[in-house]
Amino acid sequence: EAQVTQNPRYLITVTGKKLTVTCSQNMNHEYMSWYRQDPGLGLRQIYYSMNVEVTDKGDVPEGYKVSRKEKRNFPLILESPSPNQTSLYFCASSLLGGPYGGYTFGSGTRLTVV
Amino acid sequence: EDKVVQSPLSLVVHEGDTVTLNCSYEVTNFRSLLWYKQEKKAPTFLFMLTSSGIEKKSGRLSSILDKKELFSILNITATQTGDSAVYLCAVEARTSGTYKYIFGTGTRLKVLA
């Protein structure tokens, strides 16, 4: 089944404790992206990657890191999480330049930083 | 600054009603507009629109794009309780070497039995 898999689904952590949210897709998509979703603010892009070893900042990159060492994986790293990073996070992937466009989203990770 | 604005923010209707959701945008280098439905968790893809005036249809849902007036509408006829969700509009914008989607904040639809 074509899908984007994120883990974990829920995470509660303490301020300053490094964490990684994993994202993997099995559709051979070039483009992968991380979003956070907050009430009233919608989906905001954190980082995106157009291919292996090519990453770039989205609209709200502060406090986050990403890497794209393999095409299928795009982990999101919070080196020192803070309470303002409490949010619902989505990983998404798509074909680059494909005629049908559109993202396939992961199931989301609800992160709480206390 | 690129932006996508959806209206209304929230809508409550009864089963059987028809609803129209709006999405207006201002982006540089528009490529496409997409509609998603978000229930409990991940958004799911509904439509992608690239050309003005061509209606996309799937069952009771339909959507159309006006590239001159920079907006799109999503229509849902004969609404059912299962249509209750947040509907997201996103615009794909491309500039040289970059490629991004800008999302609106969504319209929350609640359909009452």
Short mmCIF file of C-alpha atoms in Angstrom, two decimals:
data_model
loop_
_atom_site.label_atom_id
_atom_site.label_comp_id
_atom_site.label_asym_id
_atom_site.label_seq_id
_atom_site.Cartn_x
_atom_site.Cartn_y
_atom_site.Cartn_z
CA GLU A 1 0.00 0.00 0.00
CA ALA A 2 1.30 3.43 -0.97
CA GLN A 3 1.78 5.43 2.18
CA VAL A 4 3.72 7.86 4.28
CA THR A 5 4.57 6.45 7.70
CA GLN A 6 5.31 8.71 10.63
CA ASN A 7 6.40 7.68 14.08
CA PRO A 8 5.54 8.15 16.83
CA ARG A 9 1.85 9.09 16.67
CA TYR A 10 1.94 10.74 20.08
CA LEU A 11 4.87 12.05 22.06
CA ILE A 12 5.10 13.89 25.34
CA THR A 13 8.55 15.13 26.22
CA VAL A 14 10.30 17.64 28.44
CA THR A 15 11.91 20.91 27.42
CA GLY A 16 15.42 20.48 26.04
CA LYS A 17 15.39 16.73 25.47
CA LYS A 18 16.35 16.03 21.88
CA LEU A 19 13.86 14.07 19.82
CA THR A 20 13.41 12.76 16.29
CA VAL A 21 10.17 12.15 14.44
CA THR A 22 10.64 9.69 11.63
CA CYS A 23 8.99 9.80 8.23
CA SER A 24 9.21 7.21 5.49
CA GLN A 25 7.43 6.91 2.13
CA ASN A 26 7.25 3.95 -0.22
CA MET A 27 6.16 5.74 -3.40
CA ASN A 28 9.59 6.82 -4.68
CA HIS A 29 8.55 10.46 -4.32
CA GLU A 30 11.24 13.07 -4.79
CA TYR A 31 9.56 15.80 -2.77
CA MET A 32 9.07 15.50 0.98
CA SER A 33 8.02 18.10 3.46
CA TRP A 34 7.25 18.69 7.13
CA TYR A 35 4.34 20.80 8.35
CA ARG A 36 3.04 21.82 11.70
CA GLN A 37 -0.63 22.49 12.26
CA ASP A 38 -1.85 24.84 14.96
CA PRO A 39 -5.38 26.11 15.64
CA GLY A 40 -6.14 29.23 13.64
CA LEU A 41 -2.83 29.08 11.80
CA GLY A 42 -3.40 26.15 9.48
CA LEU A 43 -0.61 24.07 8.02
CA ARG A 44 2.75 25.81 8.00
CA GLN A 45 5.76 24.38 6.24
CA ILE A 46 8.85 23.74 8.36
CA TYR A 47 11.31 22.23 5.90
CA TYR A 48 11.14 20.57 2.55
CA SER A 49 13.38 18.45 0.37
CA MET A 50 13.34 18.18 -3.38
CA ASN A 51 15.64 15.16 -3.49
CA VAL A 52 18.36 13.32 -1.63
CA GLU A 53 20.77 15.71 0.10
CA VAL A 54 18.67 18.72 -1.02
CA THR A 55 16.77 20.41 1.78
CA ASP A 56 15.50 23.93 2.30
CA LYS A 57 13.70 26.00 4.88
CA GLY A 58 9.99 26.52 4.80
CA ASP A 59 8.12 29.25 6.62
CA VAL A 60 8.81 28.24 10.22
CA PRO A 61 12.18 26.42 10.37
CA GLU A 62 13.49 27.81 13.67
CA GLY A 63 14.20 25.09 16.22
CA TYR A 64 14.06 22.25 13.71
CA LYS A 65 16.52 20.27 11.62
CA VAL A 66 16.02 17.73 8.85
CA SER A 67 18.12 15.39 6.78
CA ARG A 68 17.55 13.50 3.54
CA LYS A 69 20.21 10.83 3.25
CA GLU A 70 17.91 8.41 1.45
CA LYS A 71 15.02 9.11 -0.88
CA ARG A 72 12.44 7.36 1.27
CA ASN A 73 13.29 8.90 4.67
CA PHE A 74 12.98 12.45 5.93
CA PRO A 75 13.34 12.69 9.72
CA LEU A 76 12.49 15.83 11.68
CA ILE A 77 14.85 16.63 14.53
CA LEU A 78 14.17 18.90 17.47
CA GLU A 79 17.55 19.43 19.12
CA SER A 80 16.17 21.29 22.14
CA PRO A 81 12.38 21.22 22.15
CA SER A 82 10.46 24.06 23.76
CA PRO A 83 6.80 24.34 24.74
CA ASN A 84 6.03 26.53 21.70
CA GLN A 85 6.82 23.51 19.56
CA THR A 86 3.81 21.70 20.97
CA SER A 87 1.80 21.01 17.84
CA LEU A 88 0.45 18.46 15.39
CA TYR A 89 3.12 17.56 12.85
CA PHE A 90 2.60 16.10 9.40
CA CYS A 91 5.08 14.66 6.97
CA ALA A 92 4.02 14.68 3.33
CA SER A 93 5.44 13.57 0.04
CA SER A 94 4.69 14.07 -3.63
CA LEU A 95 6.08 13.53 -7.08
CA LEU A 96 8.12 16.47 -8.23
CA GLY A 97 6.47 17.91 -11.30
CA GLY A 98 4.01 15.05 -11.55
CA PRO A 99 0.84 15.82 -13.49
CA TYR A 100 -1.49 15.05 -10.64
CA GLY A 101 0.28 16.97 -7.96
CA GLY A 102 -0.98 16.76 -4.45
CA TYR A 103 0.55 15.43 -1.30
CA THR A 104 0.23 12.13 0.41
CA PHE A 105 0.24 12.89 4.13
CA GLY A 106 1.40 10.79 7.02
CA SER A 107 -1.00 10.16 9.90
CA GLY A 108 0.46 12.91 12.02
CA THR A 109 2.46 13.16 15.23
CA ARG A 110 0.97 15.00 18.15
CA LEU A 111 3.87 16.43 20.13
CA THR A 112 3.55 17.94 23.58
CA VAL A 113 6.57 19.63 25.15
CA VAL A 114 6.23 20.33 28.86
CA GLU B 1 3.70 37.69 0.52
CA ASP B 2 1.94 34.58 -0.75
CA LYS B 3 -1.35 33.91 0.95
CA VAL B 4 -4.40 31.70 0.74
CA VAL B 5 -7.63 32.75 2.46
CA GLN B 6 -10.58 30.45 3.04
CA SER B 7 -14.10 31.37 3.99
CA PRO B 8 -16.17 30.86 5.92
CA LEU B 9 -14.06 29.74 8.87
CA SER B 10 -16.81 27.49 10.11
CA LEU B 11 -20.18 26.30 8.88
CA VAL B 12 -22.99 24.25 10.40
CA VAL B 13 -25.68 22.82 8.13
CA HIS B 14 -28.30 20.08 8.16
CA GLU B 15 -28.13 16.90 6.17
CA GLY B 16 -29.31 17.44 2.63
CA ASP B 17 -28.18 21.04 2.41
CA THR B 18 -25.79 22.27 -0.26
CA VAL B 19 -22.67 24.14 0.83
CA THR B 20 -20.14 26.28 -0.99
CA LEU B 21 -16.66 26.77 0.41
CA ASN B 22 -14.43 29.54 -0.85
CA CYS B 23 -10.71 29.86 -1.37
CA SER B 24 -8.99 33.00 -2.64
CA TYR B 25 -5.29 33.34 -3.20
CA GLU B 26 -2.45 35.68 -3.99
CA VAL B 27 0.71 33.86 -4.98
CA THR B 28 3.53 34.40 -7.41
CA ASN B 29 3.87 31.82 -10.16
CA PHE B 30 0.68 29.92 -9.55
CA ARG B 31 0.78 26.33 -10.73
CA SER B 32 -2.24 24.56 -9.23
CA LEU B 33 -4.85 24.69 -6.50
CA LEU B 34 -5.70 21.68 -4.39
CA TRP B 35 -8.52 20.80 -2.04
CA TYR B 36 -8.13 18.41 0.87
CA LYS B 37 -10.51 16.96 3.44
CA GLN B 38 -9.24 16.57 6.98
CA GLU B 39 -11.27 14.48 9.41
CA LYS B 40 -9.56 13.11 12.47
CA LYS B 41 -5.97 13.32 11.36
CA ALA B 42 -4.20 13.45 8.00
CA PRO B 43 -5.65 15.50 5.12
CA THR B 44 -6.80 13.45 2.18
CA PHE B 45 -6.63 14.70 -1.38
CA LEU B 46 -9.87 15.72 -3.13
CA PHE B 47 -9.11 17.75 -6.24
CA MET B 48 -6.36 19.44 -8.12
CA LEU B 49 -7.25 22.35 -10.41
CA THR B 50 -4.98 23.98 -12.91
CA SER B 51 -7.25 25.48 -15.55
CA SER B 52 -9.93 28.11 -15.22
CA GLY B 53 -13.53 27.22 -15.77
CA ILE B 54 -13.15 23.44 -15.87
CA GLU B 55 -15.20 21.78 -13.17
CA LYS B 56 -13.79 18.78 -11.38
CA LYS B 57 -16.41 16.45 -9.97
CA SER B 58 -16.42 13.47 -7.68
CA GLY B 59 -19.80 12.25 -6.53
CA ARG B 60 -21.49 15.04 -4.59
CA LEU B 61 -18.35 17.17 -4.52
CA SER B 62 -17.32 19.53 -7.27
CA SER B 63 -14.82 22.33 -7.61
CA ILE B 64 -13.94 25.05 -10.06
CA LEU B 65 -11.12 27.54 -10.43
CA ASP B 66 -11.16 31.14 -11.63
CA LYS B 67 -7.60 32.19 -12.40
CA LYS B 68 -8.61 35.69 -13.40
CA GLU B 69 -10.35 36.47 -10.12
CA LEU B 70 -7.92 34.24 -8.15
CA PHE B 71 -10.36 32.01 -6.36
CA SER B 72 -11.83 28.56 -6.23
CA ILE B 73 -15.01 27.12 -4.79
CA LEU B 74 -15.77 23.67 -3.46
CA ASN B 75 -19.41 22.63 -3.62
CA ILE B 76 -20.94 19.78 -1.68
CA THR B 77 -24.52 18.86 -2.56
CA ALA B 78 -26.92 16.77 -0.47
CA THR B 79 -24.56 16.90 2.49
CA GLN B 80 -24.25 13.93 4.83
CA THR B 81 -22.90 13.69 8.38
CA GLY B 82 -19.82 11.98 6.94
CA ASP B 83 -18.96 15.23 5.17
CA SER B 84 -18.20 16.83 8.55
CA ALA B 85 -14.53 17.75 8.41
CA VAL B 86 -12.11 20.59 7.91
CA TYR B 87 -11.66 21.41 4.22
CA LEU B 88 -8.27 22.75 3.29
CA CYS B 89 -7.29 24.69 0.21
CA ALA B 90 -3.66 24.77 -0.89
CA VAL B 91 -1.97 26.58 -3.75
CA GLU B 92 1.14 25.30 -5.46
CA ALA B 93 3.58 28.04 -6.36
CA ARG B 94 6.80 27.58 -8.25
CA THR B 95 9.72 29.90 -8.60
CA SER B 96 13.08 28.99 -10.10
CA GLY B 97 14.49 26.12 -8.11
CA THR B 98 11.77 26.09 -5.49
CA TYR B 99 8.39 24.55 -5.24
CA LYS B 100 5.96 25.02 -2.38
CA TYR B 101 2.39 24.66 -1.25
CA ILE B 102 0.70 27.41 0.71
CA PHE B 103 -2.26 26.28 2.79
CA GLY B 104 -5.27 28.21 3.95
CA THR B 105 -6.45 27.82 7.54
CA GLY B 106 -9.39 25.71 6.47
CA THR B 107 -13.18 25.75 6.70
CA ARG B 108 -14.69 23.59 9.42
CA LEU B 109 -17.93 22.02 8.22
CA LYS B 110 -20.33 20.31 10.58
CA VAL B 111 -23.32 18.50 9.13
CA LEU B 112 -26.15 17.79 11.58
CA ALA B 113 -28.40 14.77 11.19
#
